C-alpha positions as a printed Julia matrix, in Angstrom:
441×3 Matrix{Float64}:
  -0.04  -0.05    0.04
   1.13   3.66   -0.57
   1.54   6.31    2.04
  -1.82   7.6     0.86
  -3.54   4.43    0.61
  -2.56   3.89    4.2
  -3.84   7.11    5.42
  -7.23   6.87    3.64
  -7.71   3.29    5.53
  -7.05   5.13    8.79
  -9.17   7.84    8.02
 -12.14   5.71    7.18
 -11.63   3.97   10.36
 -11.34   7.1    12.58
 -14.37   8.51   11.08
 -16.29   5.07   11.44
 -15.52   5.05   15.45
 -17.84   8.06   16.16
 -16.06   9.84   18.7
 -18.71  12.32   19.22
 -17.95  15.39   21.72
 -21.09  16.92   22.85
 -19.2   18.91   25.49
 -20.16  16.56   28.32
 -17.33  14.59   30.14
 -18.65  11.19   29.37
 -18.98  12.01   25.53
 -16.35  11.7    22.97
 -14.81   8.32   23.95
 -11.88   9.11   22.12
 -10.37   5.84   23.43
 -11.71   4.22   20.2
  -9.58   6.35   18.15
  -6.66   5.97   20.36
  -6.9    2.27   20.0
  -7.3    2.53   16.18
  -4.2    4.51   16.45
  -2.32   1.9    18.66
  -3.07  -0.86   16.53
  -1.98   1.35   13.27
   1.34   1.53   14.94
   1.7   -1.98   16.46
   4.78  -3.67   15.36
   6.62  -0.29   14.08
  10.06  -0.29   15.19
  11.55   2.98   16.88
   8.34   3.81   18.34
   7.6    4.77   21.85
   3.84   5.15   22.63
   1.87   6.53   25.78
  -1.59   6.48   26.4
  -3.09   8.95   28.92
  -6.65   9.29   30.13
  -7.73  12.26   32.78
 -11.46  10.7    32.71
 -12.81   7.4    31.75
 -12.67   6.89   27.81
 -11.07  10.46   27.14
  -7.61   8.95   25.91
  -5.0   11.14   24.26
  -2.04   8.81   22.53
   1.53   9.91   22.22
   3.72   8.32   19.66
   7.36   9.57   19.87
  10.08   8.4    17.12
  13.25   9.68   18.61
  15.69  11.76   16.63
  19.38  10.64   16.01
  20.61  13.99   17.23
  19.69  15.23   20.56
  20.35  19.0    19.51
  18.25  18.95   16.51
  15.04  20.75   16.51
  12.0   18.66   17.28
   8.53  18.66   15.64
   5.17  17.89   17.38
   2.1   16.96   15.22
  -1.12  17.64   17.33
  -4.34  15.93   15.69
  -7.37  15.84   17.46
  -9.51  12.79   17.56
 -12.9   13.94   18.64
 -15.47  15.27   16.34
 -18.9   17.5    17.08
 -22.26  16.06   17.1
 -24.46  15.51   13.67
 -28.06  16.72   13.19
 -28.7   13.14   11.33
 -32.26  14.41    9.45
 -29.94  16.96    7.39
 -27.53  14.64    6.35
 -27.8   12.94    3.14
 -24.98  10.52    3.89
 -24.19   8.23    6.72
 -22.12  10.77    9.05
 -20.04   7.73   10.42
 -19.84   5.75    6.99
 -16.92   7.14    5.68
 -18.43   6.46    2.29
 -16.36   7.42   -0.6
 -18.25   8.76   -3.85
 -18.09  11.82   -6.24
 -14.04  12.12   -5.5
 -14.81  12.69   -2.04
 -14.98  10.95    1.52
 -17.97  11.6     3.37
 -18.45  11.75    7.06
 -18.35  13.74   10.31
 -14.49  14.85   10.98
 -13.62  14.28    7.62
 -12.36  17.78    7.43
 -12.4   18.75   11.02
  -9.66  17.27   11.42
  -9.59  13.51   11.22
  -7.87  13.65    7.35
  -4.97  15.81    9.11
  -4.84  13.46   12.06
  -4.68  10.52    9.83
  -1.89  12.04    7.69
  -0.09  12.85   10.76
  -0.25   9.42   12.08
   0.87   7.92    8.62
   3.76   9.86    7.96
   5.2    9.58   11.41
   4.71   5.5    10.93
   6.68   5.65    7.79
   9.33   7.88    9.43
   9.72   5.3    12.16
   9.94   2.38    9.48
  12.8    4.22    8.14
  14.76   4.52   11.23
  13.97   8.03   12.26
  15.22  11.56   11.43
  17.92  13.65   12.97
  15.12  15.66   15.02
  12.64  13.93   17.12
   9.24  13.68   15.68
   5.89  13.17   17.81
   2.44  12.59   17.09
  -0.42  13.11   19.49
  -3.71  12.17   18.83
  -5.6   14.45   21.28
  -8.8   14.06   22.72
 -11.53  17.0    23.73
 -10.4   19.72   21.18
 -14.03  20.37   20.41
 -14.7   21.32   23.87
 -11.37  23.47   24.15
  -9.2   20.84   25.61
  -9.8   20.37   29.08
  -9.49  16.69   29.05
  -7.07  16.99   25.94
  -4.14  19.5    24.97
  -5.02  21.83   27.91
  -4.68  19.07   30.35
  -1.56  17.63   28.87
   0.05  20.9    28.68
  -0.65  21.52   32.34
  -0.21  18.2    34.14
   2.12  16.49   31.4
   3.87  19.18   29.9
   7.35  17.06   29.64
   6.12  14.16   27.84
   6.64  15.75   24.4
   8.02  19.03   22.83
   5.6   21.91   22.4
   8.5   23.82   20.69
   7.68  23.4    16.96
   3.82  22.27   16.34
   1.4   21.68   13.52
  -2.21  21.18   13.88
  -5.29  22.36   12.12
  -5.89  24.02    9.27
  -4.31  26.03    6.46
  -3.15  25.42    2.8
  -6.47  26.63    1.4
  -6.79  29.46   -1.2
  -7.57  32.92   -1.67
  -9.89  34.21   -4.16
  -7.62  36.87   -5.45
  -9.45  39.71   -7.44
  -7.36  39.58  -10.41
  -7.94  35.71  -10.7
  -4.37  34.83   -9.63
  -3.6   32.79   -6.55
  -2.66  32.88   -2.81
  -2.59  30.15   -0.21
  -3.08  30.43    3.27
  -0.99  29.2     6.8
  -2.94  29.79    9.94
  -0.46  31.52   12.36
  -2.52  32.16   15.11
  -6.29  32.49   16.37
  -8.52  34.94   18.28
  -8.62  34.64   21.97
 -11.8   34.3    24.26
 -13.45  36.79   26.54
 -16.84  35.39   27.61
 -18.88  37.69   29.75
 -22.22  37.57   31.47
 -24.0   40.91   32.12
 -26.27  41.23   35.04
 -29.11  43.68   35.82
 -31.67  44.01   38.53
 -35.07  45.4    38.55
 -38.22  45.61   40.74
 -39.99  42.26   41.32
 -43.51  42.36   41.72
 -47.07  41.19   40.47
 -47.29  40.96   36.74
 -50.65  42.76   36.93
 -49.33  46.17   38.24
 -46.1   46.82   36.29
 -46.64  50.61   36.39
 -43.72  52.72   37.69
 -41.64  49.43   38.13
 -37.53  49.24   36.8
 -37.8   46.46   34.76
 -35.17  44.02   34.38
 -36.15  42.86   31.2
 -36.64  46.63   29.57
 -33.13  47.05   30.87
 -31.32  43.96   29.39
 -32.86  44.85   26.22
 -31.27  48.29   26.25
 -27.89  46.86   27.16
 -28.31  44.39   24.19
 -29.18  47.51   21.85
 -26.32  49.51   23.06
 -23.47  46.69   23.03
 -24.84  46.07   19.38
 -24.27  49.65   18.4
 -20.59  49.56   20.11
 -17.63  51.18   18.2
 -15.27  48.55   17.27
 -12.14  49.5    15.79
 -10.51  47.91   12.78
  -7.18  45.76   13.15
  -4.0   47.65   12.51
  -1.51  44.59   12.52
   0.37  43.26    9.64
  -1.49  40.08    9.33
  -4.64  41.91    8.83
  -2.86  44.42    6.21
  -1.36  41.25    4.3
  -4.63  39.61    4.1
  -6.15  42.48    2.45
  -3.69  43.27    0.19
  -3.26  39.46   -1.26
  -6.92  39.94   -2.71
  -5.62  42.91   -5.02
  -8.7   44.99   -4.72
  -8.75  48.25   -6.18
  -6.87  50.87   -4.06
 -10.01  52.48   -2.93
 -11.52  49.35   -1.35
  -8.24  48.36    0.01
  -7.86  51.75    1.77
 -11.49  51.2     3.03
 -10.69  48.07    4.77
  -7.59  49.0     6.09
  -8.98  52.11    7.72
 -12.41  50.67    8.75
 -14.07  53.43    7.11
 -16.72  51.56    5.16
 -18.43  48.29    6.32
 -19.9   47.72    3.0
 -16.48  46.98    1.64
 -16.48  43.79    3.32
 -18.82  42.33    0.54
 -15.85  42.6    -1.63
 -14.89  39.39    0.11
 -17.32  37.48   -1.18
 -17.96  34.09    0.78
 -15.38  35.14    3.11
 -16.88  38.62    4.21
 -17.96  37.58    7.54
 -14.56  35.67    8.26
 -12.51  38.81    7.07
 -14.78  40.92    9.35
 -14.1   38.63   12.41
 -10.44  38.62   12.01
 -10.29  42.48   11.89
 -12.27  43.24   14.86
 -13.26  42.23   18.38
 -16.43  40.63   17.9
 -19.25  40.5    20.25
 -21.75  38.05   19.62
 -24.91  38.41   21.95
 -25.88  34.53   22.39
 -28.04  34.1    25.49
 -30.7   35.86   27.54
 -32.2   34.94   30.78
 -35.18  36.56   32.88
 -38.11  35.41   34.75
 -39.86  32.08   35.47
 -43.58  32.66   35.72
 -45.62  34.69   33.46
 -47.41  36.61   36.26
 -43.98  37.61   38.08
 -42.03  40.71   37.34
 -38.29  39.39   37.36
 -36.04  41.34   39.55
 -33.05  39.83   37.61
 -31.88  39.39   33.94
 -28.59  38.71   32.34
 -27.18  38.38   28.7
 -24.26  36.24   27.76
 -21.92  37.37   25.21
 -19.3   35.3    22.99
 -16.14  37.83   22.68
 -13.42  37.02   20.46
 -10.23  39.19   20.97
  -7.58  40.03   18.69
  -3.85  39.68   19.7
  -3.32  42.53   22.21
  -6.62  42.88   23.45
  -6.68  42.28   27.33
  -9.5   41.6    29.9
  -9.35  45.33   30.8
  -9.84  46.15   26.92
 -12.97  44.46   26.79
 -14.35  45.54   29.81
 -13.36  49.24   28.63
 -15.07  48.55   25.36
 -18.4   47.46   27.03
 -18.52  50.2    29.53
 -17.92  52.69   26.89
 -20.91  51.05   24.8
 -23.2   51.09   27.97
 -22.68  54.75   28.51
 -24.74  55.68   31.7
 -25.74  52.18   31.95
 -22.5   51.45   32.84
 -22.99  51.93   36.54
 -26.01  49.59   36.74
 -24.74  46.45   35.38
 -22.42  43.87   36.83
 -20.0   42.19   34.24
 -18.95  38.68   35.09
 -15.96  37.11   33.59
 -16.64  33.71   32.04
 -13.78  31.93   29.76
 -11.17  34.18   29.08
  -8.05  33.2    26.77
  -5.68  35.47   25.41
  -4.98  35.33   21.28
  -2.02  33.64   20.18
   0.06  34.29   17.32
   3.38  32.42   16.0
   6.0   34.57   14.04
   6.47  34.23   10.19
  10.19  34.51   10.66
  10.47  31.05   12.28
  12.55  28.08   10.95
   9.25  25.92   10.81
   7.07  28.68    9.17
   9.76  29.16    6.3
   9.78  25.32    5.95
   5.95  25.31    5.32
   6.09  28.61    3.0
   8.83  26.43    1.06
   6.77  23.14    0.73
   3.76  25.17   -0.31
   5.8   26.93   -3.03
   6.68  23.78   -4.23
   3.28  22.9    -4.84
   1.92  26.19   -6.12
   5.05  28.13   -7.42
   3.26  31.22   -8.42
   1.33  31.82   -5.19
   2.27  33.84   -2.29
   1.97  32.44    0.97
  -0.18  34.79    3.19
  -0.27  34.19    7.04
  -3.79  34.38    8.65
  -5.31  33.91   12.23
  -8.07  31.74   12.92
 -11.9   33.18   14.35
 -11.91  30.09   16.48
  -9.52  27.93   18.63
  -7.18  25.11   18.14
  -4.9   23.1    20.57
  -2.02  25.14   18.82
  -2.52  27.94   21.67
  -1.36  25.75   24.36
   1.82  25.17   22.57
   2.38  28.87   21.88
   1.61  29.57   25.78
   4.59  27.6    26.82
   6.84  29.36   24.37
   6.6   27.19   21.23
   5.48  27.96   17.65
   2.49  26.47   16.19
   0.8   26.61   12.78
  -2.37  25.28   11.1
  -0.67  23.38    7.77
  -2.67  21.24    5.01
  -2.53  21.18    1.38
  -5.74  21.91   -0.72
  -6.08  21.91   -4.43
  -6.2   25.32   -6.4
 -10.02  25.33   -6.63
 -10.46  24.81   -2.76
 -10.93  28.36   -1.51
 -10.66  29.46    2.28
 -14.44  30.14    2.24
 -15.21  26.59    0.94
 -12.89  24.89    3.43
 -14.25  26.78    6.48
 -17.81  26.24    4.97
 -17.23  22.48    5.57
 -16.52  22.97    9.33
 -19.18  21.37   11.37
 -21.34  21.31    8.31
 -24.1   18.71    7.45
 -22.82  16.28    4.68
 -18.96  17.18    5.55
 -17.03  15.91    3.07
 -13.23  16.17    1.97
 -11.9   15.64   -1.37
  -9.74  12.83   -1.82
  -7.31  15.15   -3.73
  -6.87  17.29   -0.88
  -5.82  14.11    1.1
  -3.35  13.26   -1.5
  -1.77  16.59   -1.28
  -1.77  16.99    2.1
  -0.04  13.35    2.78
   2.45  14.65    0.41
   2.72  18.22    2.03
   3.54  16.61    5.5
   5.83  14.06    4.01
   7.89  16.96    2.81
   7.43  19.28    5.62
   8.49  16.62    8.3
  11.59  15.27    6.04
  12.7   18.72    5.26
  12.28  20.13    8.79
  13.78  17.11   10.84
  16.24  15.81    8.09
């Protein structure tokens, strides 16, 4: 079997194991994929295998291929093994059947991110079979990424930090293409991700009987006004090099480019087409109002209400910055609310002048010689942030065919009828094999 064939067979097994993470501790059961991966490496020389389980069934597997030179740079491949739930009636294929048709493999996790996980495992096994390289190569099949890593990468980075190197890490996603305005090509590498600054805004009002509402201070009216003011908040456009490079890579006309870089015209985001929402997200602090709660009985005026905000921060935007932004938006209501902090994690970004980034850039250049490589940040999260917090660099890497735009790749994430083109799997296998040998060899 070729390396691609081995990868495809493994990918089908990982999809069929249906390690669905619904964000509860007993879900996921990534032990099924960990055991599949352990069998995949069974009998392979030159590997050390470790399995860890912070909660029954929530298993991560670590496979290490020692390098011949202890001073050589190491490389760690972080592939998560859990997937998100499915809305079964919305699927036209079996979400866990791993069916191959129309040049694609269908199934939950085929794109996010089991095709990369399977690729990383297969390339690691091939390197081990050959006796290893100069630098140490580690593959980690990580549990619980879809629930922010509390039983996976976060736990590993806190409780077992020294089991493998976090210095140079690769994970999801990257390698898709930008719809450049003049019809030329550009290919992306994920170098960072936005942070989280979740908030719960509390307000109080007068309790009372629903039949006598006159002259009451209504918690519901107040929380509605809080929501209205936050929706109208003045959120400034990013001024960093990554946003500037992303805009310039599209080769818009000078007027559109200037409007996007200066933030003077929200309407200019329409020029990104299918990427308009993503482009806005990675150029602003975003505040999504997602949950509101007040009252229990229809005949009782509630004395308390709250609004939950899913806030995503750009690099450099601190908790204080977020709270100041909310207070400024609330104006004279700011003194009447309590701002409760929920999950807060700062944004993380890796440099574009590291040896690993340069290797990725070179490999992508071999696939797409005329396409500039464009660093981007993700609007969501990945396990790479834990390595960055420990002082390492981390990049999202894959290789997609020229026809696969960034918008199309993102559109498959957590979607109904999630599917990966087999051409992209073959390209990603070749890409990872090249990167590992270039970086470690």
